[in-house]
């Protein structure tokens, strides 16, 4: 079915939408990036297609959106604040604000504007696909397509079926992800948080619990992942690690350790305190760490450059 998908319309000109748009354009899809905010589109255009960037200036090594051949991509992408662009869509990706009422308003209108054969997807990080689909015209063509930030570097995509998503729709989303050299995983049924966020928040809950108990500093806990678990999990999944370590050993450890792991149902104090103070991390200049005086830009640049190095090393050219 992938050969029938040519016109991709992406809603939301933020970091996620910008990255996804450039990625599709680089694989010769006709891409329209839609946003109601003209200023957001202007900023997005400069981010994706910078006029002053020269090829080979190191942007690709840094993982920035402007890396690569902008001229080749320029002809494959358009920017629009006119909802009429959805009338020509074969494939829609919604990457707007993470609020149910806003997604409802969007899909209630767009699902009638888009052709009946168009596949509709949402990049929601954890909102119920079944709940979103309640306002979608022909909900069997609606599916979750959860990308990881930054999408142009992180190859994983979660393909999530809501209660009314057809198998055919899920297959098309999976095949499109493969066509742009991503690594899709299927969720046969919907669960809160999907896969990536369930694992991510299980780890964060245990990490905060250990830090609050004074077992280790947040810096040392981060280092456990960067120099230990990160290497393992970049190459192997949890079931593979257990098999290689010996299930008899893992059973013995699980028998005494599971009862001691954090199972708190409330948000940990250290996260709750930062939230109440308005310290949201890189976006506000302070979170668990300090990102003032340009450290925010440095952190993002280092993350993308490191992700790209690991990605090239393990997966080659995506």
PDB file of C-alpha atoms in Angstrom, residues 130-285:
ATOM      1  CA  UNK A 130      -9.915   5.188  21.232  1.00  0.00           C
ATOM      2  CA  UNK A 131     -11.071   8.388  22.931  1.00  0.00           C
ATOM      3  CA  UNK A 132      -9.650  10.608  20.168  1.00  0.00           C
ATOM      4  CA  UNK A 133     -11.305   8.384  17.544  1.00  0.00           C
ATOM      5  CA  UNK A 134     -14.776   9.065  18.957  1.00  0.00           C
ATOM      6  CA  UNK A 135     -14.963  12.243  16.846  1.00  0.00           C
ATOM      7  CA  UNK A 136     -13.200  10.829  13.767  1.00  0.00           C
ATOM      8  CA  UNK A 137     -15.229  10.242  10.632  1.00  0.00           C
ATOM      9  CA  UNK A 138     -14.459   6.665   9.526  1.00  0.00           C
ATOM     10  CA  UNK A 139     -12.405   5.817  12.659  1.00  0.00           C
ATOM     11  CA  UNK A 140     -11.153   2.526  11.207  1.00  0.00           C
ATOM     12  CA  UNK A 141      -8.583   4.584   9.234  1.00  0.00           C
ATOM     13  CA  UNK A 142      -7.278   6.301  12.388  1.00  0.00           C
ATOM     14  CA  UNK A 143      -4.152   5.010  14.151  1.00  0.00           C
ATOM     15  CA  UNK A 144      -1.508   6.046  16.656  1.00  0.00           C
ATOM     16  CA  UNK A 145       1.934   6.836  15.233  1.00  0.00           C
ATOM     17  CA  UNK A 146       4.135   7.819  18.168  1.00  0.00           C
ATOM     18  CA  UNK A 147       7.547   9.240  17.256  1.00  0.00           C
ATOM     19  CA  UNK A 148      10.472   9.812  19.610  1.00  0.00           C
ATOM     20  CA  UNK A 149      12.183  13.183  19.926  1.00  0.00           C
ATOM     21  CA  UNK A 150      14.118  14.027  17.802  1.00  0.00           C
ATOM     22  CA  UNK A 151      12.295  12.072  15.064  1.00  0.00           C
ATOM     23  CA  UNK A 152      14.931  12.640  12.385  1.00  0.00           C
ATOM     24  CA  UNK A 153      17.478  10.784  14.541  1.00  0.00           C
ATOM     25  CA  UNK A 154      15.541   8.355  16.771  1.00  0.00           C
ATOM     26  CA  UNK A 155      14.367   5.513  14.502  1.00  0.00           C
ATOM     27  CA  UNK A 156      11.666   3.975  16.721  1.00  0.00           C
ATOM     28  CA  UNK A 157       7.977   4.522  15.949  1.00  0.00           C
ATOM     29  CA  UNK A 158       5.137   3.011  17.976  1.00  0.00           C
ATOM     30  CA  UNK A 159       2.145   1.938  15.875  1.00  0.00           C
ATOM     31  CA  UNK A 160      -0.880   1.787  18.183  1.00  0.00           C
ATOM     32  CA  UNK A 161      -4.302   0.443  17.324  1.00  0.00           C
ATOM     33  CA  UNK A 162      -7.361   1.952  18.942  1.00  0.00           C
ATOM     34  CA  UNK A 163     -10.491  -0.147  19.378  1.00  0.00           C
ATOM     35  CA  UNK A 164     -11.778   0.750  15.911  1.00  0.00           C
ATOM     36  CA  UNK A 165      -8.471   0.882  14.015  1.00  0.00           C
ATOM     37  CA  UNK A 166      -8.517  -1.631  11.175  1.00  0.00           C
ATOM     38  CA  UNK A 167      -5.683  -4.079  10.660  1.00  0.00           C
ATOM     39  CA  UNK A 168      -5.238  -2.669   7.162  1.00  0.00           C
ATOM     40  CA  UNK A 169      -4.694   0.850   8.538  1.00  0.00           C
ATOM     41  CA  UNK A 170      -2.141  -0.357  11.087  1.00  0.00           C
ATOM     42  CA  UNK A 171      -0.320  -2.249   8.327  1.00  0.00           C
ATOM     43  CA  UNK A 172      -0.153   0.866   6.139  1.00  0.00           C
ATOM     44  CA  UNK A 173       1.260   2.970   8.995  1.00  0.00           C
ATOM     45  CA  UNK A 174       3.815   0.238   9.718  1.00  0.00           C
ATOM     46  CA  UNK A 175       4.839   0.025   6.055  1.00  0.00           C
ATOM     47  CA  UNK A 176       5.133   3.810   5.690  1.00  0.00           C
ATOM     48  CA  UNK A 177       7.424   3.880   8.737  1.00  0.00           C
ATOM     49  CA  UNK A 178       9.601   1.193   7.166  1.00  0.00           C
ATOM     50  CA  UNK A 179       9.647   3.065   3.866  1.00  0.00           C
ATOM     51  CA  UNK A 180      11.288   6.076   5.546  1.00  0.00           C
ATOM     52  CA  UNK A 181      13.804   3.754   7.236  1.00  0.00           C
ATOM     53  CA  UNK A 182      12.310   3.822  10.739  1.00  0.00           C
ATOM     54  CA  UNK A 183      11.945   0.846  13.094  1.00  0.00           C
ATOM     55  CA  UNK A 184       8.224   0.506  13.878  1.00  0.00           C
ATOM     56  CA  UNK A 185       6.839  -1.631  16.706  1.00  0.00           C
ATOM     57  CA  UNK A 186       3.221  -2.766  16.920  1.00  0.00           C
ATOM     58  CA  UNK A 187       0.880  -2.464  19.893  1.00  0.00           C
ATOM     59  CA  UNK A 188      -1.955  -4.893  19.280  1.00  0.00           C
ATOM     60  CA  UNK A 189      -4.033  -3.198  21.946  1.00  0.00           C
ATOM     61  CA  UNK A 190      -3.935   0.189  23.610  1.00  0.00           C
ATOM     62  CA  UNK A 191      -2.494   0.726  27.096  1.00  0.00           C
ATOM     63  CA  UNK A 192      -1.859   4.063  28.886  1.00  0.00           C
ATOM     64  CA  UNK A 193       1.577   5.408  27.990  1.00  0.00           C
ATOM     65  CA  UNK A 194       2.013   2.829  25.207  1.00  0.00           C
ATOM     66  CA  UNK A 195       5.403   1.034  25.453  1.00  0.00           C
ATOM     67  CA  UNK A 196       8.120   3.677  25.519  1.00  0.00           C
ATOM     68  CA  UNK A 197       6.552   5.840  28.213  1.00  0.00           C
ATOM     69  CA  UNK A 198       5.659   2.880  30.426  1.00  0.00           C
ATOM     70  CA  UNK A 199       9.316   1.821  30.417  1.00  0.00           C
ATOM     71  CA  UNK A 200      10.579   5.398  30.683  1.00  0.00           C
ATOM     72  CA  UNK A 201       8.434   6.299  33.675  1.00  0.00           C
ATOM     73  CA  UNK A 202       9.038   2.995  35.448  1.00  0.00           C
ATOM     74  CA  UNK A 203      12.760   3.841  35.297  1.00  0.00           C
ATOM     75  CA  UNK A 204      12.213   7.466  36.335  1.00  0.00           C
ATOM     76  CA  UNK A 205      10.074   6.396  39.296  1.00  0.00           C
ATOM     77  CA  UNK A 206      12.798   4.063  40.590  1.00  0.00           C
ATOM     78  CA  UNK A 207      15.537   6.645  39.893  1.00  0.00           C
ATOM     79  CA  UNK A 208      13.730   9.363  41.866  1.00  0.00           C
ATOM     80  CA  UNK A 209      12.983   6.945  44.686  1.00  0.00           C
ATOM     81  CA  UNK A 210      16.688   6.034  45.032  1.00  0.00           C
ATOM     82  CA  UNK A 211      17.755   9.693  44.859  1.00  0.00           C
ATOM     83  CA  UNK A 212      15.224  10.759  47.488  1.00  0.00           C
ATOM     84  CA  UNK A 213      16.331   7.937  49.794  1.00  0.00           C
ATOM     85  CA  UNK A 214      19.938   9.142  49.474  1.00  0.00           C
ATOM     86  CA  UNK A 215      21.149   5.911  47.888  1.00  0.00           C
ATOM     87  CA  UNK A 216      22.967   7.794  45.121  1.00  0.00           C
ATOM     88  CA  UNK A 217      23.118  11.251  43.572  1.00  0.00           C
ATOM     89  CA  UNK A 218      21.154  12.054  40.424  1.00  0.00           C
ATOM     90  CA  UNK A 219      24.489  12.449  38.605  1.00  0.00           C
ATOM     91  CA  UNK A 220      25.603   8.936  39.520  1.00  0.00           C
ATOM     92  CA  UNK A 221      22.190   7.486  38.692  1.00  0.00           C
ATOM     93  CA  UNK A 222      22.409   9.108  35.248  1.00  0.00           C
ATOM     94  CA  UNK A 223      25.902   7.676  34.833  1.00  0.00           C
ATOM     95  CA  UNK A 224      24.586   4.147  35.488  1.00  0.00           C
ATOM     96  CA  UNK A 225      22.542   4.522  32.331  1.00  0.00           C
ATOM     97  CA  UNK A 226      25.100   6.367  30.222  1.00  0.00           C
ATOM     98  CA  UNK A 227      27.987   3.991  30.964  1.00  0.00           C
ATOM     99  CA  UNK A 228      26.219   0.756  31.864  1.00  0.00           C
ATOM    100  CA  UNK A 229      22.581   0.068  31.094  1.00  0.00           C
ATOM    101  CA  UNK A 230      22.574   2.378  28.068  1.00  0.00           C
ATOM    102  CA  UNK A 231      25.165   0.238  26.322  1.00  0.00           C
ATOM    103  CA  UNK A 232      23.233  -2.933  27.069  1.00  0.00           C
ATOM    104  CA  UNK A 233      19.853  -1.606  26.014  1.00  0.00           C
ATOM    105  CA  UNK A 234      21.229  -0.038  22.850  1.00  0.00           C
ATOM    106  CA  UNK A 235      22.064  -3.537  21.660  1.00  0.00           C
ATOM    107  CA  UNK A 236      19.678  -5.882  23.483  1.00  0.00           C
ATOM    108  CA  UNK A 237      16.137  -5.907  24.830  1.00  0.00           C
ATOM    109  CA  UNK A 238      15.206  -6.926  28.399  1.00  0.00           C
ATOM    110  CA  UNK A 239      14.195 -10.467  27.412  1.00  0.00           C
ATOM    111  CA  UNK A 240      17.448 -10.967  25.496  1.00  0.00           C
ATOM    112  CA  UNK A 241      19.500  -9.639  28.417  1.00  0.00           C
ATOM    113  CA  UNK A 242      17.734 -12.031  30.785  1.00  0.00           C
ATOM    114  CA  UNK A 243      18.375 -15.006  28.493  1.00  0.00           C
ATOM    115  CA  UNK A 244      22.050 -14.136  28.189  1.00  0.00           C
ATOM    116  CA  UNK A 245      22.381 -13.587  31.938  1.00  0.00           C
ATOM    117  CA  UNK A 246      20.603 -16.826  32.825  1.00  0.00           C
ATOM    118  CA  UNK A 247      16.948 -17.077  33.778  1.00  0.00           C
ATOM    119  CA  UNK A 248      17.823 -18.987  36.939  1.00  0.00           C
ATOM    120  CA  UNK A 249      19.858 -15.985  38.112  1.00  0.00           C
ATOM    121  CA  UNK A 250      17.169 -13.520  37.062  1.00  0.00           C
ATOM    122  CA  UNK A 251      14.510 -15.572  38.851  1.00  0.00           C
ATOM    123  CA  UNK A 252      16.489 -15.568  42.084  1.00  0.00           C
ATOM    124  CA  UNK A 253      17.029 -11.797  41.930  1.00  0.00           C
ATOM    125  CA  UNK A 254      13.412 -11.100  40.990  1.00  0.00           C
ATOM    126  CA  UNK A 255      12.224 -13.243  43.912  1.00  0.00           C
ATOM    127  CA  UNK A 256      13.699 -10.870  46.491  1.00  0.00           C
ATOM    128  CA  UNK A 257      14.053  -7.594  44.553  1.00  0.00           C
ATOM    129  CA  UNK A 258      10.584  -7.077  43.098  1.00  0.00           C
ATOM    130  CA  UNK A 259       9.038  -6.555  46.530  1.00  0.00           C
ATOM    131  CA  UNK A 260      11.547  -3.764  47.260  1.00  0.00           C
ATOM    132  CA  UNK A 261      11.169  -1.746  44.051  1.00  0.00           C
ATOM    133  CA  UNK A 262       9.229   1.502  44.158  1.00  0.00           C
ATOM    134  CA  UNK A 263       5.533   1.096  43.448  1.00  0.00           C
ATOM    135  CA  UNK A 264       4.385   4.549  44.538  1.00  0.00           C
ATOM    136  CA  UNK A 265       1.196   5.739  42.874  1.00  0.00           C
ATOM    137  CA  UNK A 266       1.923   9.428  43.515  1.00  0.00           C
ATOM    138  CA  UNK A 267       4.341  11.751  41.701  1.00  0.00           C
ATOM    139  CA  UNK A 268       7.632  11.831  43.614  1.00  0.00           C
ATOM    140  CA  UNK A 269       8.350  14.940  45.686  1.00  0.00           C
ATOM    141  CA  UNK A 270      11.444  15.998  43.761  1.00  0.00           C
ATOM    142  CA  UNK A 271       9.514  16.092  40.452  1.00  0.00           C
ATOM    143  CA  UNK A 272       6.410  17.633  42.023  1.00  0.00           C
ATOM    144  CA  UNK A 273       8.468  20.405  43.672  1.00  0.00           C
ATOM    145  CA  UNK A 274      10.211  21.325  40.410  1.00  0.00           C
ATOM    146  CA  UNK A 275       6.873  21.361  38.590  1.00  0.00           C
ATOM    147  CA  UNK A 276       5.274  23.688  41.156  1.00  0.00           C
ATOM    148  CA  UNK A 277       8.287  26.009  40.925  1.00  0.00           C
ATOM    149  CA  UNK A 278       7.975  26.250  37.156  1.00  0.00           C
ATOM    150  CA  UNK A 279      11.318  24.498  36.625  1.00  0.00           C
ATOM    151  CA  UNK A 280      10.485  22.391  33.572  1.00  0.00           C
ATOM    152  CA  UNK A 281      13.984  21.461  32.426  1.00  0.00           C
ATOM    153  CA  UNK A 282      15.677  22.717  29.279  1.00  0.00           C
ATOM    154  CA  UNK A 283      12.585  24.646  28.140  1.00  0.00           C
ATOM    155  CA  UNK A 284      12.638  26.862  31.249  1.00  0.00           C
ATOM    156  CA  UNK A 285      16.394  26.934  31.890  1.00  0.00           C
TER     157      UNK A 285
END
